[in-house]
Coordinates of C-alpha atoms in Angstrom, one line a residue:
M1247 CA -86.3 191.7 -15.3
K1248 CA -87.6 188.6 -17.1
P1249 CA -86.7 185.2 -15.6
I1250 CA -83.7 183.6 -17.3
K1251 CA -85.9 180.9 -19.0
D1252 CA -88.1 183.5 -20.6
Q1253 CA -85.3 185.0 -22.7
P1254 CA -84.2 183.4 -26.0
P1255 CA -80.7 182.0 -26.7
I1256 CA -78.1 183.8 -28.7
H1257 CA -77.8 182.7 -32.3
I1258 CA -74.2 182.4 -33.5
S1259 CA -72.4 181.1 -36.6
Q1260 CA -70.3 177.9 -36.9
K1261 CA -67.3 180.1 -37.5
R1262 CA -67.7 181.8 -34.0
L1263 CA -68.1 178.4 -32.3
V1264 CA -64.9 177.1 -34.1
R1265 CA -63.0 180.2 -33.1
M1266 CA -63.9 179.6 -29.5
F1267 CA -62.4 176.1 -29.6
K1268 CA -59.3 177.6 -31.2
D1269 CA -59.0 180.3 -28.5
I1270 CA -59.5 177.7 -25.7
K1271 CA -56.6 175.6 -27.1
R1272 CA -54.3 178.6 -27.6
L1273 CA -54.9 180.0 -24.1
G1274 CA -55.0 176.6 -22.4
T1275 CA -58.2 177.5 -20.6
E1276 CA -58.9 174.7 -18.2
E1277 CA -62.4 175.9 -17.2
S1278 CA -63.8 176.0 -20.8
R1279 CA -64.5 172.4 -21.6
F1280 CA -67.1 170.9 -23.9
C1281 CA -69.1 167.7 -23.7
F1282 CA -70.6 166.5 -27.0
L1283 CA -74.3 165.4 -27.1
L1284 CA -74.8 163.4 -30.2
G1285 CA -78.0 162.1 -31.8
A1286 CA -78.7 160.0 -34.8
G1287 CA -78.2 162.9 -37.2
A1288 CA -74.4 162.8 -36.5
S1289 CA -74.3 159.2 -37.8
K1290 CA -76.0 159.8 -41.1
S1291 CA -72.8 160.4 -43.0
S1292 CA -71.4 157.1 -41.6
G1293 CA -74.2 155.2 -43.3
I1294 CA -76.7 154.9 -40.4
K1295 CA -80.2 156.1 -41.0
T1296 CA -81.5 158.9 -38.8
G1297 CA -84.4 158.6 -36.4
W1298 CA -86.6 160.5 -38.8
E1299 CA -85.7 158.2 -41.8
L1300 CA -86.4 155.1 -39.7
S1301 CA -89.7 156.5 -38.4
K1302 CA -90.7 157.3 -42.0
E1303 CA -89.9 153.7 -43.1
W1304 CA -91.8 152.1 -40.2
Y1305 CA -94.8 154.4 -40.8
E1306 CA -95.0 153.3 -44.4
D1307 CA -94.8 149.6 -43.3
L1308 CA -97.6 150.1 -40.8
K1309 CA -99.8 151.8 -43.5
D1310 CA -99.4 148.6 -45.5
D1311 CA -99.8 146.2 -42.6
L1312 CA -102.7 147.7 -40.6
L1313 CA -106.3 148.2 -41.4
E1314 CA -106.8 151.9 -42.1
E1315 CA -109.4 152.2 -39.3
D1316 CA -107.1 150.5 -36.8
R1317 CA -104.1 152.6 -37.8
K1318 CA -106.0 155.9 -37.5
T1319 CA -107.3 154.9 -34.1
W1320 CA -103.7 154.1 -33.0
E1321 CA -102.4 157.3 -34.4
E1322 CA -104.9 159.4 -32.5
M1323 CA -104.1 157.5 -29.3
V1324 CA -100.4 158.2 -29.5
G1325 CA -100.7 161.7 -31.0
L1326 CA -98.8 160.9 -34.1
D1327 CA -98.2 163.8 -36.5
P1328 CA -97.2 162.6 -40.0
E1329 CA -95.7 166.0 -40.6
N1330 CA -93.4 165.6 -37.6
I1331 CA -92.8 161.9 -37.9
G1332 CA -89.5 161.8 -36.0
A1333 CA -91.3 162.9 -32.8
S1334 CA -93.1 159.6 -32.7
Y1335 CA -90.0 157.4 -33.2
S1336 CA -90.5 155.3 -30.1
H1337 CA -94.2 154.7 -30.7
L1338 CA -93.6 153.7 -34.3
Y1339 CA -90.8 151.3 -33.4
Q1340 CA -92.9 149.7 -30.7
K1341 CA -95.9 149.2 -33.1
R1342 CA -93.8 148.1 -36.0
Y1343 CA -92.1 145.3 -34.1
E1344 CA -94.7 144.5 -31.5
V1345 CA -95.3 141.0 -32.9
S1346 CA -91.6 140.2 -32.8
P1347 CA -89.4 142.5 -30.7
Q1348 CA -86.3 140.3 -31.5
V1349 CA -86.7 141.1 -35.2
G1350 CA -86.5 144.8 -34.4
Y1351 CA -83.3 144.2 -32.4
E1352 CA -81.8 142.2 -35.3
E1353 CA -82.7 145.0 -37.7
F1354 CA -80.7 147.4 -35.6
K1355 CA -77.7 145.1 -35.4
K1356 CA -77.7 144.6 -39.1
L1357 CA -77.9 148.4 -39.6
M1358 CA -75.1 149.3 -37.2
E1359 CA -72.6 146.5 -37.0
R1360 CA -71.0 147.1 -40.3
A1361 CA -71.0 150.9 -40.2
E1362 CA -67.6 152.5 -40.4
P1363 CA -66.8 155.9 -38.8
G1364 CA -67.2 158.8 -41.3
I1365 CA -65.0 161.8 -41.5
G1366 CA -66.7 163.6 -38.7
Y1367 CA -66.1 160.8 -36.2
V1368 CA -62.5 160.5 -37.3
I1369 CA -62.0 164.1 -36.4
L1370 CA -64.0 163.9 -33.2
S1371 CA -61.7 161.1 -32.1
Q1372 CA -58.8 163.5 -32.3
I1373 CA -60.6 166.0 -30.1
L1374 CA -61.6 163.5 -27.5
A1375 CA -58.1 162.1 -27.3
N1376 CA -56.0 165.3 -27.6
E1377 CA -58.1 168.1 -26.0
K1378 CA -59.9 168.6 -22.7
H1379 CA -63.3 168.0 -24.4
N1380 CA -63.3 164.3 -23.8
F1381 CA -66.9 163.5 -23.0
V1382 CA -69.7 162.3 -25.3
I1383 CA -73.3 161.7 -24.3
T1384 CA -75.4 160.0 -26.9
T1385 CA -78.7 158.4 -27.5
N1386 CA -77.2 156.3 -30.3
F1387 CA -76.5 152.6 -29.9
D1388 CA -73.7 152.3 -32.5
Y1389 CA -70.0 152.0 -32.0
L1390 CA -68.8 154.8 -34.3
I1391 CA -67.4 156.9 -31.5
E1392 CA -65.4 154.2 -29.7
D1393 CA -64.3 152.6 -33.0
S1394 CA -62.9 155.9 -34.2
V1395 CA -61.0 156.5 -31.0
R1396 CA -59.5 153.0 -31.1
L1397 CA -58.7 153.1 -34.8
Y1398 CA -57.4 156.6 -35.2
T1399 CA -55.8 157.4 -31.8
S1400 CA -53.5 155.6 -29.4
T1401 CA -56.0 156.1 -26.6
K1402 CA -58.5 153.5 -25.3
P1403 CA -61.9 155.0 -24.5
F1404 CA -64.2 154.1 -21.6
T1405 CA -67.8 153.3 -22.8
A1406 CA -70.6 153.3 -20.3
G1407 CA -73.2 151.4 -22.4
H1408 CA -75.5 150.4 -19.6
E1409 CA -76.8 152.3 -16.5
T1410 CA -75.1 149.8 -14.2
L1411 CA -71.8 151.3 -15.4
A1412 CA -72.9 154.9 -14.6
E1413 CA -71.2 154.8 -11.1
F1414 CA -67.8 154.4 -12.9
V1415 CA -68.2 157.6 -14.8
S1416 CA -66.0 160.4 -13.4
S1417 CA -66.2 164.0 -14.6
Q1418 CA -62.5 164.3 -13.6
T1419 CA -61.1 161.7 -16.0
E1420 CA -59.1 162.7 -19.0
R1421 CA -59.8 159.5 -20.9
P1422 CA -62.3 159.7 -23.8
T1423 CA -65.6 158.7 -22.1
I1424 CA -68.8 157.7 -24.0
I1425 CA -72.1 157.6 -22.2
K1426 CA -74.9 155.8 -23.9
V1427 CA -78.1 156.7 -22.1
H1428 CA -80.2 154.4 -24.3
R1429 CA -77.7 151.6 -23.8
D1430 CA -75.2 149.9 -26.1
L1431 CA -76.4 147.9 -29.2
F1432 CA -75.6 144.6 -27.5
L1433 CA -77.0 145.4 -24.1
H1434 CA -80.7 145.5 -24.9
P1435 CA -80.9 149.1 -26.2
F1436 CA -84.0 151.2 -25.4
N1437 CA -86.3 151.9 -28.3
D1438 CA -89.9 151.9 -27.3
E1439 CA -92.0 154.5 -25.5
E1440 CA -91.8 152.9 -22.1
E1441 CA -88.1 152.6 -22.2
T1442 CA -87.3 156.0 -23.6
N1443 CA -89.8 157.9 -21.5
R1444 CA -87.7 158.4 -18.4
L1445 CA -83.9 158.6 -17.9
K1446 CA -82.6 156.0 -15.5
I1447 CA -81.8 157.3 -12.1
E1448 CA -78.2 156.1 -12.4
W1449 CA -77.7 158.4 -15.4
E1450 CA -79.4 161.3 -13.7
N1451 CA -76.7 161.1 -10.9
A1452 CA -73.8 160.5 -13.3
L1453 CA -74.7 163.4 -15.6
K1454 CA -75.1 166.1 -13.0
P1455 CA -71.3 166.8 -12.4
I1456 CA -70.7 166.7 -16.2
L1457 CA -73.4 169.2 -17.0
K1458 CA -72.1 171.4 -14.1
N1459 CA -68.5 171.4 -15.4
F1460 CA -68.8 171.1 -19.1
N1461 CA -70.5 173.2 -21.7
L1462 CA -72.8 171.0 -23.8
I1463 CA -72.5 171.1 -27.6
V1464 CA -75.5 169.3 -29.2
V1465 CA -75.2 167.9 -32.7
G1466 CA -77.7 165.7 -34.6
Y1467 CA -80.1 165.4 -31.7
G1468 CA -83.7 166.3 -32.1
G1469 CA -84.8 166.1 -28.5
N1470 CA -87.7 163.8 -29.3
D1471 CA -87.2 161.3 -26.6
G1472 CA -88.7 161.8 -23.2
S1473 CA -85.8 160.6 -21.1
L1474 CA -82.8 162.8 -21.8
M1475 CA -84.7 165.8 -23.0
D1476 CA -87.0 165.9 -19.9
Y1477 CA -83.9 165.5 -17.7
L1478 CA -82.2 168.5 -19.3
Q1479 CA -85.4 170.5 -18.8
D1480 CA -85.6 169.5 -15.2
I1481 CA -82.1 170.9 -14.4
S1482 CA -82.2 174.6 -13.7
A1483 CA -80.1 176.8 -15.9
E1484 CA -78.1 177.9 -12.8
N1485 CA -77.0 174.3 -12.2
R1486 CA -75.5 173.7 -15.6
K1487 CA -73.2 175.3 -18.0
A1488 CA -74.2 176.7 -21.4
I1489 CA -75.7 174.6 -24.1
Y1490 CA -74.6 175.2 -27.7
W1491 CA -77.4 173.6 -29.8
C1492 CA -76.3 173.1 -33.4
I1493 CA -78.9 173.3 -36.1
R1494 CA -79.0 173.6 -39.9
N1495 CA -82.1 175.7 -39.9
E1496 CA -84.5 177.3 -37.5
G1497 CA -87.2 174.6 -38.2
E1498 CA -85.2 172.1 -36.2
L1499 CA -86.0 173.9 -33.0
N1500 CA -89.1 172.2 -31.7
D1501 CA -91.1 173.3 -28.7
K1502 CA -89.1 171.2 -26.3
I1503 CA -85.8 172.7 -27.4
N1504 CA -87.2 176.2 -27.3
A1505 CA -88.5 175.6 -23.8
L1506 CA -85.1 174.3 -22.7
L1507 CA -82.7 177.0 -24.1
T1508 CA -82.2 180.3 -22.2
K1509 CA -80.3 183.5 -22.6
K1510 CA -77.1 181.8 -21.3
D1511 CA -77.4 179.3 -24.2
F1512 CA -76.6 179.5 -27.9
T1513 CA -78.0 178.1 -31.2
V1514 CA -75.3 177.5 -33.7
E1515 CA -76.0 177.3 -37.4
I1516 CA -74.0 174.6 -39.0
E1517 CA -74.0 172.8 -42.4
G1518 CA -73.8 169.4 -40.9
F1519 CA -71.8 167.2 -38.4
D1520 CA -69.0 166.4 -40.8
E1521 CA -68.7 170.0 -41.9
L1522 CA -68.5 171.2 -38.3
M1523 CA -65.8 168.6 -37.5
I1524 CA -63.8 169.6 -40.6
A1525 CA -63.8 173.2 -39.5
L1526 CA -62.6 172.1 -36.0
N1527 CA -59.9 170.0 -37.6
D1528 CA -58.6 173.0 -39.5
A1529 CA -58.7 175.2 -36.4
L1530 CA -57.1 172.8 -34.0
G1531 CA -54.4 171.6 -36.5
Y1532 CA -54.7 167.8 -36.6
D1533 CA -52.7 166.0 -39.2
V1534 CA -55.1 163.0 -39.6
F1535 CA -55.6 163.6 -43.3
E1536 CA -52.0 164.2 -44.2
K1537 CA -50.4 161.7 -46.6
L1538 CA -53.7 160.2 -47.7
D1539 CA -52.4 160.5 -51.2
T1540 CA -49.5 158.2 -50.2
P1541 CA -51.4 155.8 -47.9
E1542 CA -48.4 153.5 -47.4
E1543 CA -46.7 156.4 -45.5
H1544 CA -49.7 157.4 -43.4
P1545 CA -49.3 157.0 -39.6
F1546 CA -52.5 154.9 -39.5
V1547 CA -51.2 152.5 -42.1
L1548 CA -47.8 152.3 -40.5
S1549 CA -49.4 151.6 -37.1
A1550 CA -51.6 148.9 -38.6
K1551 CA -48.6 147.3 -40.3
Q1552 CA -46.8 147.4 -36.9
R1553 CA -49.7 145.7 -35.3
I1554 CA -49.6 143.0 -37.9
T1555 CA -45.9 142.6 -37.4
D1556 CA -46.4 142.4 -33.6
L1557 CA -49.2 139.9 -34.1
N1558 CA -46.9 137.7 -36.3
E1559 CA -44.2 137.9 -33.6
K1560 CA -46.7 136.8 -31.0
R1561 CA -47.8 134.0 -33.2
K1562 CA -44.2 132.9 -33.7
A1563 CA -43.5 133.2 -30.0
L1564 CA -46.4 130.9 -29.3
L1565 CA -45.3 128.5 -32.0
D1566 CA -41.8 128.4 -30.5
K1567 CA -43.2 127.8 -27.0
L1568 CA -45.4 125.0 -28.2
T1569 CA -42.7 123.3 -30.2
K1570 CA -39.8 123.7 -27.7
N1571 CA -42.0 122.2 -25.0
K1572 CA -42.7 119.3 -27.4
Q1573 CA -46.4 119.8 -26.9
E1574 CA -48.7 117.8 -29.1
I1575 CA -50.4 120.4 -31.3
S1576 CA -54.0 119.8 -32.3
K1577 CA -55.4 120.2 -35.7
E1578 CA -57.5 123.2 -34.4
T1579 CA -54.4 124.8 -33.0
K1580 CA -52.5 124.4 -36.2
E1581 CA -55.2 126.3 -38.0
I1582 CA -54.2 129.4 -36.0
F1583 CA -50.8 129.3 -37.8
G1584 CA -51.9 128.0 -41.2
G1585 CA -49.9 127.8 -44.5
A1586 CA -46.2 127.6 -44.2
Y1587 CA -46.4 127.5 -40.4
N1588 CA -47.9 124.1 -40.5
Y1589 CA -44.7 122.8 -42.2
L1590 CA -42.7 124.4 -39.4
I1591 CA -44.8 122.7 -36.7
D1592 CA -44.5 119.3 -38.4
A1593 CA -40.7 119.8 -38.9
Y1594 CA -40.2 120.9 -35.3
N1595 CA -42.1 117.9 -33.9
E1596 CA -40.5 115.3 -36.2
K1597 CA -37.7 113.4 -34.3
N1598 CA -36.3 111.8 -37.4
T1599 CA -34.0 114.4 -39.0
A1600 CA -34.3 112.9 -42.5
K1601 CA -38.1 113.1 -42.3
A1602 CA -37.8 116.7 -40.9
D1603 CA -35.5 117.6 -43.8
K1604 CA -38.2 116.3 -46.2
I1605 CA -40.9 118.3 -44.5
Y1606 CA -38.8 121.5 -44.8
E1607 CA -38.1 120.9 -48.5
D1608 CA -41.8 120.2 -49.2
G1609 CA -42.7 123.4 -47.4
L1610 CA -40.2 125.4 -49.4
N1611 CA -41.4 123.8 -52.7
K1612 CA -44.9 125.1 -51.9
Y1613 CA -43.8 128.4 -50.2
P1614 CA -40.4 129.1 -51.7
E1615 CA -40.1 132.6 -50.4
D1616 CA -41.5 132.2 -46.9
E1617 CA -39.1 134.0 -44.6
N1618 CA -39.9 131.8 -41.6
L1619 CA -39.3 128.5 -43.5
L1620 CA -36.1 129.9 -45.0
R1621 CA -34.8 131.0 -41.6
E1622 CA -35.6 127.8 -39.7
Y1623 CA -34.4 125.5 -42.5
A1624 CA -31.0 127.3 -42.6
L1625 CA -30.8 126.8 -38.8
F1626 CA -31.8 123.2 -39.1
L1627 CA -29.2 122.5 -41.8
S1628 CA -26.5 124.0 -39.7
D1629 CA -27.4 122.7 -36.2
E1630 CA -29.0 119.3 -37.0
L1631 CA -27.7 118.1 -40.4
K1632 CA -24.3 119.9 -40.2
N1633 CA -24.7 120.7 -43.9
L1634 CA -22.9 124.0 -43.5
D1635 CA -22.7 125.0 -47.2
K1636 CA -26.3 124.4 -47.8
A1637 CA -27.2 126.2 -44.6
E1638 CA -25.3 129.3 -45.8
E1639 CA -27.0 129.1 -49.2
Y1640 CA -30.4 129.4 -47.5
Y1641 CA -29.2 132.2 -45.1
K1642 CA -28.0 134.2 -48.2
K1643 CA -31.2 133.4 -50.1
G1644 CA -33.3 134.6 -47.1
L1645 CA -31.3 137.9 -46.8
I1646 CA -31.6 138.6 -50.5
L1647 CA -35.4 138.3 -50.2
Y1648 CA -35.6 139.8 -46.7
P1649 CA -32.6 142.0 -46.1
N1650 CA -34.1 143.6 -43.0
N1651 CA -35.3 140.4 -41.3
I1652 CA -33.7 140.8 -37.9
E1653 CA -34.0 137.0 -37.1
I1654 CA -32.2 135.9 -40.3
L1655 CA -29.6 138.6 -39.8
G1656 CA -29.0 137.5 -36.2
N1657 CA -28.9 133.8 -37.0
Y1658 CA -26.6 134.3 -39.9
A1659 CA -24.3 136.4 -37.6
I1660 CA -24.1 133.5 -35.2
F1661 CA -23.4 131.1 -38.1
L1662 CA -20.6 133.3 -39.3
T1663 CA -18.9 133.6 -36.0
D1664 CA -19.4 130.1 -34.7
V1665 CA -19.0 128.1 -37.9
R1666 CA -17.2 130.2 -40.4
K1667 CA -15.1 132.1 -37.8
N1668 CA -15.7 135.2 -39.9
H1669 CA -16.0 137.5 -36.9
E1670 CA -15.8 140.8 -38.8
K1671 CA -18.7 139.9 -41.0
A1672 CA -20.6 138.5 -38.1
E1673 CA -20.3 141.7 -36.1
E1674 CA -21.5 143.6 -39.2
Y1675 CA -24.7 141.5 -39.3
F1676 CA -25.2 141.8 -35.5
K1677 CA -25.0 145.6 -35.7
K1678 CA -27.3 145.8 -38.7
A1679 CA -30.0 143.7 -36.9
L1680 CA -29.7 145.9 -33.8
S1681 CA -29.8 149.1 -35.8
L1682 CA -33.2 147.9 -37.3
K1683 CA -34.5 146.9 -33.9
P1684 CA -32.3 148.0 -31.0
D1685 CA -34.4 146.4 -28.3
D1686 CA -34.6 142.9 -29.8
L1687 CA -33.9 140.6 -26.9
Y1688 CA -32.4 137.7 -28.9
N1689 CA -29.9 139.8 -30.8
M1690 CA -28.9 141.9 -27.8
G1691 CA -28.1 138.8 -25.8
N1692 CA -26.3 137.1 -28.7
Y1693 CA -24.2 140.2 -29.4
A1694 CA -23.3 140.4 -25.8
D1695 CA -22.1 136.8 -26.0
F1696 CA -20.1 137.8 -29.1
L1697 CA -18.5 140.7 -27.3
T1698 CA -17.6 138.5 -24.4
D1699 CA -16.3 135.5 -26.2
I1700 CA -14.7 137.0 -29.3
R1701 CA -14.0 140.7 -28.6
K1702 CA -13.3 140.3 -24.9
D1703 CA -15.0 143.7 -24.6
Y1704 CA -16.5 142.9 -21.2
D1705 CA -17.7 146.4 -20.3
Q1706 CA -19.7 146.8 -23.5
A1707 CA -20.9 143.2 -23.3
E1708 CA -22.3 143.9 -19.8
E1709 CA -24.1 147.0 -21.0
Y1710 CA -26.0 144.8 -23.5
Y1711 CA -26.7 142.1 -20.9
K1712 CA -28.0 144.7 -18.4
K1713 CA -30.2 146.5 -21.0
A1714 CA -31.6 143.2 -22.2
V1715 CA -32.4 142.0 -18.7
L1716 CA -33.9 145.4 -17.8
L1717 CA -36.2 145.3 -20.9
D1718 CA -37.5 141.9 -20.0
P1719 CA -36.4 140.4 -16.7
N1720 CA -38.5 137.3 -17.5
F1721 CA -36.6 136.3 -20.7
D1722 CA -34.7 133.3 -19.4
G1723 CA -32.2 133.2 -22.3
N1724 CA -30.7 136.5 -21.3
T1725 CA -30.9 136.1 -17.5
S1726 CA -29.0 132.8 -17.9
A1727 CA -26.3 134.4 -20.2
Y1728 CA -25.8 137.3 -17.8
A1729 CA -25.6 134.9 -14.8
T1730 CA -22.8 133.0 -16.6
F1731 CA -21.0 136.3 -17.5
L1732 CA -21.2 137.4 -13.8
S1733 CA -19.8 134.0 -12.7
D1734 CA -17.1 133.4 -15.3
I1735 CA -15.9 136.9 -16.1
R1736 CA -16.8 139.2 -13.2
K1737 CA -16.4 136.5 -10.5
D1738 CA -19.4 138.2 -8.8
Y1739 CA -20.7 134.8 -7.5
D1740 CA -23.4 136.1 -5.2
K1741 CA -25.0 138.2 -8.0
A1742 CA -24.5 135.4 -10.5
D1743 CA -26.3 133.0 -8.1
T1744 CA -29.3 135.4 -7.9
F1745 CA -29.6 135.4 -11.7
F1746 CA -29.1 131.6 -12.0
K1747 CA -31.9 131.1 -9.5
K1748 CA -34.1 133.6 -11.3
T1749 CA -33.5 131.8 -14.6
L1750 CA -34.4 128.4 -13.2
S1751 CA -37.6 129.9 -11.6
L1752 CA -38.5 131.0 -15.1
N1753 CA -37.6 127.8 -16.9
S1754 CA -36.5 124.9 -14.8
S1755 CA -36.9 122.4 -17.6
D1756 CA -34.1 123.8 -19.9
P1757 CA -31.1 121.5 -19.9
D1758 CA -28.7 124.3 -20.6
H1759 CA -29.9 126.3 -17.6
N1760 CA -29.4 123.3 -15.3
G1761 CA -26.0 122.6 -16.7
N1762 CA -24.9 126.2 -16.4
Y1763 CA -26.0 126.3 -12.8
A1764 CA -24.1 123.1 -12.0
H1765 CA -21.0 124.6 -13.6
H1766 CA -21.4 127.8 -11.4
L1767 CA -22.0 125.8 -8.2
I1768 CA -18.7 123.9 -8.8
I1769 CA -16.4 126.8 -9.7
S1770 CA -17.9 129.2 -7.1
K1771 CA -18.6 127.1 -4.1
Q1772 CA -17.3 123.6 -4.9
D1773 CA -20.8 122.5 -3.9
Y1774 CA -20.6 119.1 -5.6
T1775 CA -23.7 117.7 -3.9
Q1776 CA -26.0 120.4 -5.2
A1777 CA -24.2 120.6 -8.5
E1778 CA -24.7 116.8 -9.1
K1779 CA -28.5 117.2 -8.8
F1780 CA -28.4 119.8 -11.6
I1781 CA -26.0 117.7 -13.7
D1782 CA -28.3 114.7 -13.4
K1783 CA -31.4 116.8 -14.3
A1784 CA -29.6 118.4 -17.3
I1785 CA -28.6 115.0 -18.7
D1786 CA -32.1 113.7 -18.3
L1787 CA -33.5 116.8 -20.1
A1788 CA -30.9 117.0 -22.9
S1789 CA -32.0 115.7 -26.3
S1790 CA -30.1 113.1 -28.2
T1791 CA -28.7 115.8 -30.6
D1792 CA -27.5 118.1 -27.8
D1793 CA -24.0 116.6 -28.0
D1794 CA -22.0 119.6 -26.9
L1795 CA -24.0 120.0 -23.7
R1796 CA -23.8 116.3 -22.9
A1797 CA -20.0 116.5 -23.5
E1798 CA -19.7 119.3 -20.9
L1799 CA -21.9 117.4 -18.4
W1800 CA -19.8 114.2 -18.7
F1801 CA -16.7 116.3 -18.4
Y1802 CA -18.0 117.6 -15.0
R1803 CA -18.7 114.1 -13.9
Y1804 CA -15.2 112.9 -15.0
A1805 CA -13.5 115.9 -13.3
H1806 CA -15.3 115.9 -9.9
Y1807 CA -17.0 112.6 -9.2
K1808 CA -15.0 109.4 -8.6
K1809 CA -18.1 107.2 -8.9
W1810 CA -18.5 108.4 -12.5
L1811 CA -14.9 108.0 -13.7
E1812 CA -15.2 104.9 -15.8
K1813 CA -18.6 105.7 -17.3
A1814 CA -17.7 109.3 -18.0
E1815 CA -14.4 108.4 -19.6
A1816 CA -16.2 106.0 -22.0
E1817 CA -18.9 108.6 -22.9
L1818 CA -16.4 111.4 -23.5
E1819 CA -14.2 109.2 -25.8
K1820 CA -17.3 108.2 -27.7
L1821 CA -18.4 111.8 -28.2
I1822 CA -14.9 113.0 -29.2
V1823 CA -14.7 110.2 -31.8
Q1824 CA -18.0 111.6 -33.2
G1825 CA -16.3 115.0 -33.5
V1826 CA -18.3 116.8 -30.8
K1827 CA -16.9 120.1 -29.8
S1828 CA -17.6 122.7 -27.1
V1829 CA -15.3 125.5 -28.2
G1830 CA -14.9 128.4 -25.8
W1831 CA -16.3 126.7 -22.7
N1832 CA -14.6 127.3 -19.3
F1833 CA -12.8 123.9 -18.9
Q1834 CA -9.7 125.4 -17.2
A1835 CA -11.6 126.3 -14.0
H1836 CA -12.7 122.7 -13.6
I1837 CA -9.2 121.4 -14.3
D1838 CA -7.7 123.6 -11.6
I1839 CA -10.3 122.5 -9.1
A1840 CA -9.8 118.8 -10.1
E1841 CA -6.0 119.1 -9.8
K1842 CA -6.3 120.7 -6.4
N1843 CA -8.6 117.7 -5.4
N1844 CA -5.9 115.2 -6.6
H1845 CA -7.8 113.9 -9.6
P1846 CA -6.5 110.3 -10.4
N1847 CA -5.8 111.1 -14.1
I1848 CA -5.4 114.8 -14.6
K1849 CA -3.5 114.2 -17.8
K1850 CA -6.5 112.5 -19.3
L1851 CA -8.8 115.2 -18.1
K1852 CA -6.6 117.9 -19.8
G1853 CA -6.7 115.8 -23.0
F1854 CA -10.5 115.7 -23.0
A1855 CA -10.5 119.5 -22.5
D1856 CA -8.1 120.0 -25.4
A1857 CA -10.1 117.7 -27.7
L1858 CA -13.5 119.3 -26.9
G1859 CA -12.2 122.9 -26.9
K1860 CA -9.9 122.8 -29.9
E1861 CA -11.1 124.6 -33.0

């Protein structure tokens, strides 16, 4: 019997190879896994030249640049065969760029940086992400494989683009894993003879378990480098699984390939990398090409749109954080936001309301349909200028242009219930906003407040509070609202105390949070000493326009602190004359405690409560 290496591989068609993939998926066979070995030929349809094409170009350049006698001497020395030019790739690269290696590197960057994955790579990404065939070994430097996985799947690949990362390669992982034995484009890739002559020892160790557990399917690789090809030849056939070497014609099988392949291996006749991948796509049933005729409905487009929406939300969250904290925003930072956002930044940071109003109007003259400006101007008109009719005009205009903007819907719902007292219509808008985005933290919390204050549906309100806090336990607006609910409605003071402390740990500089905790300390524990610290801090933090909060804080001082009686009385009278209200706030609990403590003017205290709480 002949030794295994002396017998030729079996020649099969592309159709038989594809059927095998289909059978493996149908049967769920865990043992039959493939690792792809890709060479430059696989990237040709993505716009990257093959090794043969580059070798041909470099050879023509050298014929122009070198004296004929010097060139022929060099060709004889390296054994260059013009008829098999690709086999001398590394010699040609080294000679072509020996006077300036950096130029050679820059040429490769220019060649590969702008390349986009072709059809074959798009399909390969589906195989790597959805099947057990999740490994790629490649001599290529480009990013076509990892780009296709990131762009066309929800999976993040692991790329080992340098031998120092070899120790992190595990043959047991299910994550798409890309092994670049000649390094990544930006990690000093190997090109010349010395670098490509021998595989790094780190790769030798990392590839052993992969070749032992995975069948190798080779596409677009000519086997002309000394490193990977010599390594494959050094591994005995008994210590590896089968190799399926894909070719377009028998002429692609050079001496090295013929010496490597045995009777346990296969040569597979294919039309090309893309054609093979298309056949696999049909067999494995991916839907990556569905709806291409209606791109706006394609999952990739919808996903990209969602990423843009998410990015805008992150940008707005950052803007809110910067402006609410009254941070000075540099010119460079403003450029992140750009356009209409710059008007928002300037308006947020303008302390003079008349000037802020002018900034909003200027912004809307330039960007009349910007949804962020429309939303924030409506809020400004309502809360700061108290121009309620104009505020409603802008809310309505915003909803005509953007009927599904959940922030405009939510803000208008609050306006309708707090200002217009149109609770039926307000609930309609709350529900519409939550139907569009059920997990929106702001609308969940605000609707829970509505259910508590207006509907008195405490059980449903608590469901929304709990869900909101569970979704994001670090969102201080909802932890504070839930703490107040637990304290005022459920009378679960211990649990409320936990959530108040959590809220203050998240945002200790919010005047409302400090005021709410002071209220809780008084009604739950009558801890006036601790409460006073939070009242003082809340007053220091409250802005000059935060009249309703300041009214509540002065009410606490008038109700519970004798030393503040005269000053608090004067402040409350001034605020009431200005028309300040704090409708719906829990004044009665404070009146009861003050009466129990023999307040010197309980009648006056009740009068303040009536004036502040009356519609």
